Short mmCIF file of C-alpha atoms and ligand atoms in Angstrom, two decimals:
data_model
loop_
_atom_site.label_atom_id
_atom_site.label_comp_id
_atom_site.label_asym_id
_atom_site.label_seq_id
_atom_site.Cartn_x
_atom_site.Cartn_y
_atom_site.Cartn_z
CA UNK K 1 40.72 -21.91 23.63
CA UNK K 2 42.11 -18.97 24.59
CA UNK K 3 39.81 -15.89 24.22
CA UNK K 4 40.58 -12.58 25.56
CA UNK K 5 37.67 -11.10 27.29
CA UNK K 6 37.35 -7.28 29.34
CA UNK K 7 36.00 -4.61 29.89
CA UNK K 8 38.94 -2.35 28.76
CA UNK K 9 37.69 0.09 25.59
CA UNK K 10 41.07 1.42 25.39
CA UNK K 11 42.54 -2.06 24.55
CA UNK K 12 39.95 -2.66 22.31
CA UNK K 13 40.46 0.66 20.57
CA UNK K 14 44.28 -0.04 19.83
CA UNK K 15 42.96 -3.29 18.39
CA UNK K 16 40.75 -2.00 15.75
CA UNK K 17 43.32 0.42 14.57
CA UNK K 18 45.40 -2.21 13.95
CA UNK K 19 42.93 -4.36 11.84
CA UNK K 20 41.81 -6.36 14.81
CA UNK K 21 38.73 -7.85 15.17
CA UNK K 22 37.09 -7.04 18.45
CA UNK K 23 33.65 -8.16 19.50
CA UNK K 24 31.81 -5.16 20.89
CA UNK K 25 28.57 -5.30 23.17
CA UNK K 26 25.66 -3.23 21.39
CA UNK K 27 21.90 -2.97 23.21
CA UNK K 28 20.91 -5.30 19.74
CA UNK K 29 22.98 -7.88 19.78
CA UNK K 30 26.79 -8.29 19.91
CA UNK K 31 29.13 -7.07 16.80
CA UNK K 32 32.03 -8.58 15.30
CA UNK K 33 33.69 -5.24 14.73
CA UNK K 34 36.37 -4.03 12.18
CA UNK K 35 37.72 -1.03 10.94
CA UNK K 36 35.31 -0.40 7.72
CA UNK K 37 38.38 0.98 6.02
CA UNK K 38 40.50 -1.59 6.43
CA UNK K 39 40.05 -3.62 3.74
CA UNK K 40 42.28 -6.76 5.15
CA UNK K 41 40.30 -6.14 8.67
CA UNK K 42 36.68 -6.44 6.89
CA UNK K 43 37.66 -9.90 5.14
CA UNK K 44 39.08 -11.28 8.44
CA UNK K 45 35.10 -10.42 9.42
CA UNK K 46 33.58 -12.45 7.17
CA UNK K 47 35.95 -15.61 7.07
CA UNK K 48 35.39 -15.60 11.22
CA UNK K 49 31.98 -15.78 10.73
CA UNK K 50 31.94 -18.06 8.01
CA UNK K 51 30.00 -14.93 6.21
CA UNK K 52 28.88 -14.89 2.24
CA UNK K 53 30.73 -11.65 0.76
CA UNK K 54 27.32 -10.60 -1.06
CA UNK K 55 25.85 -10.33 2.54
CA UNK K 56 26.75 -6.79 3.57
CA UNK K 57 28.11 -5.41 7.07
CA UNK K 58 26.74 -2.64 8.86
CA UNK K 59 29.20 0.51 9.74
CA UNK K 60 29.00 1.70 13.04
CA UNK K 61 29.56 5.26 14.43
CA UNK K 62 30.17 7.14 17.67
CA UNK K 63 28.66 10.12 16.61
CA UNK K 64 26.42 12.03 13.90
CA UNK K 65 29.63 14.52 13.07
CA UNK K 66 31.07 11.19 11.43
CA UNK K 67 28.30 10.65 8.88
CA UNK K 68 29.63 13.68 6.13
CA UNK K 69 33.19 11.55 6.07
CA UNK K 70 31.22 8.30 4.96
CA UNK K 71 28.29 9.18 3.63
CA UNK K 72 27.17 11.83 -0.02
CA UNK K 73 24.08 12.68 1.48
CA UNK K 74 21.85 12.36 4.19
CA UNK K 75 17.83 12.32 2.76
CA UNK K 76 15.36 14.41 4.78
CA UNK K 77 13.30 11.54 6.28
CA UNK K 78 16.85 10.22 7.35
CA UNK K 79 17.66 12.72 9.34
CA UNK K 80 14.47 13.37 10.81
CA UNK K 81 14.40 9.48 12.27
CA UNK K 82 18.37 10.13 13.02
CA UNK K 83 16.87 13.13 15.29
CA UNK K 84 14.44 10.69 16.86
CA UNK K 85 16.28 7.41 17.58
CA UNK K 86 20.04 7.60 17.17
CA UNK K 87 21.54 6.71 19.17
CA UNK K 88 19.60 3.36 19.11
CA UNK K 89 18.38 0.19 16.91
CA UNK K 90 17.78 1.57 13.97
CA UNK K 91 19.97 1.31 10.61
CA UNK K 92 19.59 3.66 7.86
CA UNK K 93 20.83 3.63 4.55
CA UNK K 94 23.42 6.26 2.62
CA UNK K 95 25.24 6.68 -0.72
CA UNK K 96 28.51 6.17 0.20
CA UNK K 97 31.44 7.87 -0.06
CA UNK K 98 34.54 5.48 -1.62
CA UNK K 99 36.49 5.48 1.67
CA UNK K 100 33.98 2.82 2.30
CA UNK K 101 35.26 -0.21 0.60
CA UNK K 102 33.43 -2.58 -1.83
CA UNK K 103 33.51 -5.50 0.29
CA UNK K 104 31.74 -3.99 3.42
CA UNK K 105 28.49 -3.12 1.24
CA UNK K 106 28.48 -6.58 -1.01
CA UNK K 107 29.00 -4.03 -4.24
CA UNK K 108 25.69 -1.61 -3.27
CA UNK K 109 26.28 2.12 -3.98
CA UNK K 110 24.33 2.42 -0.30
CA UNK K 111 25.93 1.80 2.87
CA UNK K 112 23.97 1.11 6.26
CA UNK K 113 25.06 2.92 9.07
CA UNK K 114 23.99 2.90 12.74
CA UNK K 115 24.79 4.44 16.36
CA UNK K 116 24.63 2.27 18.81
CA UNK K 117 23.12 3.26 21.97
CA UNK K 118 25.59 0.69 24.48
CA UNK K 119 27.46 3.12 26.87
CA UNK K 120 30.59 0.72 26.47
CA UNK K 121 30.39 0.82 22.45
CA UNK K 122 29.89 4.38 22.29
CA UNK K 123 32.83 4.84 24.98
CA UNK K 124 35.00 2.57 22.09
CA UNK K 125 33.48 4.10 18.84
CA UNK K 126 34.19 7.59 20.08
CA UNK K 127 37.78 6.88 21.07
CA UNK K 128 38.62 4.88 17.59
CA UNK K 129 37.32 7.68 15.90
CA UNK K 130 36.93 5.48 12.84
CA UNK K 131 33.78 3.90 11.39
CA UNK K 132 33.13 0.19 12.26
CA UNK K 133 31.81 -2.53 10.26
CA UNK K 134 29.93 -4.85 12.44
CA UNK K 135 27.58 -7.79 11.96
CA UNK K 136 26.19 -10.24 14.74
CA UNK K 137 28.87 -11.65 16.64
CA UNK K 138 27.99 -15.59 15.57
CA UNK K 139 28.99 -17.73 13.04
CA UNK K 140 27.07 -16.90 9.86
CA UNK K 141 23.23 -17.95 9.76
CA UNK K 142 23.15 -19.58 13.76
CA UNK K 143 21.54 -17.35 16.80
CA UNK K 144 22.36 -14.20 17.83
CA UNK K 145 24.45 -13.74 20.25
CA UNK K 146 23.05 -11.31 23.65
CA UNK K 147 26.26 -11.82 25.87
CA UNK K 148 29.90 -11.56 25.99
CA UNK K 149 29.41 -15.71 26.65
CA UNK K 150 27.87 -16.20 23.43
CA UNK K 151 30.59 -14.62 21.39
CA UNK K 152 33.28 -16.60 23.35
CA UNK K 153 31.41 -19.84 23.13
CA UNK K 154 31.02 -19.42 19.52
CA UNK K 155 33.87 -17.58 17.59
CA UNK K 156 36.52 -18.03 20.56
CA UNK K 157 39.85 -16.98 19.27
CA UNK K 158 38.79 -15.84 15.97
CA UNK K 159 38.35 -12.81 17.55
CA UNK K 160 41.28 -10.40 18.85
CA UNK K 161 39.33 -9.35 21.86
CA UNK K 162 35.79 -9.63 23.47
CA UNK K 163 34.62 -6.10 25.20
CA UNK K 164 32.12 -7.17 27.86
CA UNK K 165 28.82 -5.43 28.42
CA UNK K 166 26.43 -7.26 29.96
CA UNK K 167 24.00 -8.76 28.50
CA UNK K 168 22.10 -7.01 25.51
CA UNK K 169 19.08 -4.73 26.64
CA UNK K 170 16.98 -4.93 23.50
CA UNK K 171 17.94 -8.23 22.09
CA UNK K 172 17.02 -8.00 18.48
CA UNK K 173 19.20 -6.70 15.77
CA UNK K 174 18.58 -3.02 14.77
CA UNK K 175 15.64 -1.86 12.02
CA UNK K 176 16.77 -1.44 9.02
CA UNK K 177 15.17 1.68 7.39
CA UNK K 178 16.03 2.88 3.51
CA UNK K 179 15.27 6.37 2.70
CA UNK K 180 16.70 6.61 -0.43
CA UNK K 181 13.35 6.09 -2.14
CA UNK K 182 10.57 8.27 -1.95
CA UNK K 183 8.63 6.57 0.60
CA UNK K 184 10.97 4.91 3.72
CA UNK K 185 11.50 1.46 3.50
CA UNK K 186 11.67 -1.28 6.05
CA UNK K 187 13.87 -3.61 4.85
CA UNK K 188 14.41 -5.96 8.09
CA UNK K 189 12.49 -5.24 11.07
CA UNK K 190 14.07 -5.21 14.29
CA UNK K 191 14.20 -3.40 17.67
CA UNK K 192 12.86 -0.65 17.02
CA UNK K 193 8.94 -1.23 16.04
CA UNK K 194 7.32 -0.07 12.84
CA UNK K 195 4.65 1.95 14.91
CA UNK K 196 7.83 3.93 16.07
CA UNK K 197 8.93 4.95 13.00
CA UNK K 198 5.60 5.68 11.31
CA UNK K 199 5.07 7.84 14.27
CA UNK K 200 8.35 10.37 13.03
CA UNK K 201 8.06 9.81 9.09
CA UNK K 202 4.29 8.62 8.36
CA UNK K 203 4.05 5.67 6.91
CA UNK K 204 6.47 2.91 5.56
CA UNK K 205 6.58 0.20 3.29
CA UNK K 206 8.01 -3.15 4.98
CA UNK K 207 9.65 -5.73 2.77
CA UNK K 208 8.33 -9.33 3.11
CA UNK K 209 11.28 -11.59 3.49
CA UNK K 210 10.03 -14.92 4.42
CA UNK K 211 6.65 -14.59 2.66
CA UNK K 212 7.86 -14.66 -0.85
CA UNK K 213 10.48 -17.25 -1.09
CA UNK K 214 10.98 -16.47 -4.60
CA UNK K 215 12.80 -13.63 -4.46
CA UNK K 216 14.99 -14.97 -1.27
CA UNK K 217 18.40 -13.65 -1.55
CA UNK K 218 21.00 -15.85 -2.94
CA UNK K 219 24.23 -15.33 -4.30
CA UNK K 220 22.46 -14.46 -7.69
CA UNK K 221 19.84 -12.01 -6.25
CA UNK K 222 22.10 -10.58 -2.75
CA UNK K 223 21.71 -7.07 -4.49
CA UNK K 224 18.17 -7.07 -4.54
CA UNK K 225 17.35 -8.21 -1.32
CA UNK K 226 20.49 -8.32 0.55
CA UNK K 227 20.03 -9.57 4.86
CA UNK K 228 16.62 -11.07 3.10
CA UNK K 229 17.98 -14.43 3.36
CA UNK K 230 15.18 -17.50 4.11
CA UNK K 231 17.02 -19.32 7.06
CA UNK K 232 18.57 -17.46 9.27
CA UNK K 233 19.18 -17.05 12.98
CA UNK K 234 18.53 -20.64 13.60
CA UNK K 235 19.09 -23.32 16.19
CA UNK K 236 20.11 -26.78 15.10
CA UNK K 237 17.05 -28.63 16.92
CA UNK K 238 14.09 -28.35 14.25
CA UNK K 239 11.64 -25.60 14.90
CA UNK K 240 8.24 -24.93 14.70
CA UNK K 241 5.68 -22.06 14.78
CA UNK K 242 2.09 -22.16 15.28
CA UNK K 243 -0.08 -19.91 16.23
CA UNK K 244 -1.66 -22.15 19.44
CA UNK K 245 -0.71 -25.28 20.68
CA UNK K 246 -4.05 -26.42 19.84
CA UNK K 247 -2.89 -26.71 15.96
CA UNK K 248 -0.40 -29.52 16.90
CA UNK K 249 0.48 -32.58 17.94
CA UNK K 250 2.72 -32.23 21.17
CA UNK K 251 5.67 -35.12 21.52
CA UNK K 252 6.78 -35.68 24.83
CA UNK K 253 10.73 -34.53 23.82
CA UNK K 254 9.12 -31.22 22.27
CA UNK K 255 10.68 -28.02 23.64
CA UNK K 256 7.98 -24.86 24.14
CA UNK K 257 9.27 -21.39 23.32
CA UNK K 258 6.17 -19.35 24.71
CA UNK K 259 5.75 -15.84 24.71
CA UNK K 260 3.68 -16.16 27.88
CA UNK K 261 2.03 -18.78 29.97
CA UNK K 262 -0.97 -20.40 28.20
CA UNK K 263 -3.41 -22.89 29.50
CA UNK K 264 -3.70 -26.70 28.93
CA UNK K 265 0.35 -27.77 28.23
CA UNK K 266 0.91 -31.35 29.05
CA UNK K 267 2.70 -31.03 32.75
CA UNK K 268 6.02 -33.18 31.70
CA UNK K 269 7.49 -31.05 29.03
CA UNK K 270 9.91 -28.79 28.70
CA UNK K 271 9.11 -25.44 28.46
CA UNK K 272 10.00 -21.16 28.30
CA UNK K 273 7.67 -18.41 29.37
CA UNK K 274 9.57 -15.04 27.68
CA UNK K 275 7.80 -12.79 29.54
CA UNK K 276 5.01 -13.17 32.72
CA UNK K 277 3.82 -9.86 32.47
CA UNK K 278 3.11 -9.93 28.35
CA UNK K 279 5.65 -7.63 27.65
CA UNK K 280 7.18 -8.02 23.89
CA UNK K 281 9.78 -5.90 24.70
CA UNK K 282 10.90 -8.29 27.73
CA UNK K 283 10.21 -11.23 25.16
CA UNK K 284 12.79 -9.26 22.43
CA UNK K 285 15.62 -9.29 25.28
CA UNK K 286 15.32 -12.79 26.43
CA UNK K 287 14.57 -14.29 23.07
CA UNK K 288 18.17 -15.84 21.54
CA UNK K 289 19.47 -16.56 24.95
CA UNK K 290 16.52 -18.64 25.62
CA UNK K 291 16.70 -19.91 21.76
CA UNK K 292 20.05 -20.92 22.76
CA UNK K 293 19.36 -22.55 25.83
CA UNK K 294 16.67 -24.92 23.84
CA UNK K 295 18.55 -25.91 21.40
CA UNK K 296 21.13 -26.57 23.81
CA UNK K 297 17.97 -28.84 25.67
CA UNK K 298 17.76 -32.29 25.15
CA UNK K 299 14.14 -32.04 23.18
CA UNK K 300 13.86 -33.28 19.60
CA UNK K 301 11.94 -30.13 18.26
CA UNK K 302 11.35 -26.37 19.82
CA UNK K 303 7.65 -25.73 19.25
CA UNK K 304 7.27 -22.09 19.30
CA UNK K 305 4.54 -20.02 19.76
CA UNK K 306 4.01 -16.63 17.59
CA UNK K 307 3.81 -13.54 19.12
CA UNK K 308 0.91 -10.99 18.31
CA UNK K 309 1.60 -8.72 14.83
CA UNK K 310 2.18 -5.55 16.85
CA UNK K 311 5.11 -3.21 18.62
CA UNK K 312 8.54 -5.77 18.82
CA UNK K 313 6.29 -8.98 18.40
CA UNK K 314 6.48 -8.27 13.98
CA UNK K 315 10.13 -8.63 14.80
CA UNK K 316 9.87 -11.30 16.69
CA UNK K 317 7.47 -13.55 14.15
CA UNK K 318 10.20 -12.71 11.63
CA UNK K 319 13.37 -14.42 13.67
CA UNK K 320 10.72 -17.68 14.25
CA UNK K 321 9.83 -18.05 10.73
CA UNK K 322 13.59 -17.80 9.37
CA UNK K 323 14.66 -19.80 12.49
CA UNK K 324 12.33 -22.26 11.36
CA UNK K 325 12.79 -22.64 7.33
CA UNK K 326 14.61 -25.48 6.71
P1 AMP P 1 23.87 -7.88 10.48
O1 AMP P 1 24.20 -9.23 9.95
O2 AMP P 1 22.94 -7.88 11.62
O3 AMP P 1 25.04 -7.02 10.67
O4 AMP P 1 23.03 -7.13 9.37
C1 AMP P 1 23.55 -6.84 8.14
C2 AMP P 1 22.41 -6.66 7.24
O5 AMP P 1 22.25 -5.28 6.94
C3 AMP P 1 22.59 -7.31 5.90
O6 AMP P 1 22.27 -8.66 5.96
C4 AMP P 1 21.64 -6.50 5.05
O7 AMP P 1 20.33 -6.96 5.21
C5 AMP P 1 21.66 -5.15 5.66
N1 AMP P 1 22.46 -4.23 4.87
C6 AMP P 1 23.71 -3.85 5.08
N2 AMP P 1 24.11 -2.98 4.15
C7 AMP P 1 23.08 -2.81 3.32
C8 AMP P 1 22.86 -2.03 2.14
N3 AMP P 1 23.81 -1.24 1.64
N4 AMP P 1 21.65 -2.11 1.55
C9 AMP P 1 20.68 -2.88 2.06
N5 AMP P 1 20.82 -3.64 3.17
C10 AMP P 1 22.00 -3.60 3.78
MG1 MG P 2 23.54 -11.53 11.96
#
């Protein structure tokens, strides 16, 4: 395998302009990035990652001046959470303009735009100049990937160039956030916490994904519910959630995902601690690496331990449960 990997934005600039896929280190996760124009670039996206079409991509900008050449309008609690948290993890939703291809938004009239707050990507999306469509940097529906590693590991030399930033600071994908109803929508949580955004534009209404499994998205219902999909981000060893250990039967080849030490775990198995000092946000950056790193184990089953409903945690229930649907 023979995967091209640096820190060189110039290179990977060049790249995109030629309909080049080039894998581009965000503080979420990693993006598969393409020129959102670029019709023949977007599909190469979505046959690397082994991606359904009605699953659409995420454009990504350098700057707010960028937004009038994509987007018809920009609604007012849009712009006020812009004000707040771009650049950063949070996606919002826009009518878009036609220069946006079909393909990138699965047929929606709305497109989902984000500024990424990576030094490195913003260094690249300001030289492109030209709006990138993005999703995770993994094959479609496996974990996330948080380094330049994971990318290589898993898409190798489908991709035209890997731009290498470290490892991801936030580790969860962005928010996603519609505002094109009266009341703001969550419509995937993600690194930026609900609390957060209720704080700018009062409060939201957040879709239930995995709760209602009748109304998952599938190729019949993408439009309705599109990134709502049942199993996603998921390992290959089965996992479990619980709420306490106490609620299960413990196997000696189990794996523990933990999002902090708890008492009373037999002594001989394996096990991961996210964070010592009970810090969600430490638990968000460590969380797919570590995911990765169990399933890479030699345990039978991850047995993973929910985090509390509040701040990144809600994000962090919501990876376990779809890493865990079978
Ligand atoms: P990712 O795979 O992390 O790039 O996230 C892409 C997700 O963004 C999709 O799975 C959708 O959930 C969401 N998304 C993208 N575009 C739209 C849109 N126009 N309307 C609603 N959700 C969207
Ligand atoms: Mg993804």
């Amino acid at each position: 395998m023979n995967v091209s990997l640096g820190t060189d934005s110039n290179r990977a600039a060049e790249l995109l302009r030629a309909g080049g896929l080039v894998a581009i280190p965000t503080e979420t996760v990693y993006g598969l990035g393409a020129d959102a124009t670029n019709v023949d670039a977007v599909v190469k996206v979505f046959t690397a990652k082994g991606r359904p079409t009605f699953d659409p991509l995420i454009v990504h900008l350098g700057s707010v001046d960028q937004l009038p050449t994509i987007v018809q309008a920009i609604p007012a609690a849009a712009q006020k959470l812009i004000d707040v948290f771009w650049p950063g993890p949070l996606t919002l939703l826009f009518p878009k303009k036609s220069v946006i291809p079909d393909l990138v938004t699965a047929g929606l009239e709305s497109v989902a735009v984000r500024i990424p707050a990576h030094p490195l990507a913003l260094e690249l999306l300001h030289s492109v100049g030209i709006p990138v469509a993005a999703p995770s940097a993994n094959k479609f529906g496996s974990i996330s990937p948080t380094t330049a590693q994971h990318v290589a590991d898993q898409l190798g030399d489908a991709v035209d160039y890997i731009l290498d930033g470290g490892s991801c600071s936030v580790g969860l994908e962005s928010t996603i956030v519609s505002c094109l109803a009266e009341q703001p929508e969550v419509l995937r949580l993600g690194g930026l916490s609900v609390e957060q955004i209720e704080a700018v534009v009062g409060e939201v209404f957040v879709k239930q994904a995995s709760s209602d499994p009748g109304k998952q998205a599938d190729e019949s219902n993408a439009q309705l519910a599109p990134g709502m999909l049942k199993r996603h981000y998921a390992p290959s060893t089965p996992l479990v959630v619980v709420d306490s250990l106490a609620e299960i039967n413990l196997n000696e080849d189990d794996a523990l995902l933990l999002p902090w030490e708890v008492s009373n775990i037999p002594e001989n198995l394996e096990r991961v601690v996210l964070s010592e000092r009970h810090d969600l946000n430490e638990c968000a950056t460590k969380f797919f690496a570590i995911l990765r790193q169990l399933d890479a184990s030699n345990s039978n089953r991850i047995v993973a331990v929910r985090f509390p409903e509040e701040g990144l945690g809600r994000a962090l229930n919501d990876r376990l449960e779809r890493a865990s649907a079978r």
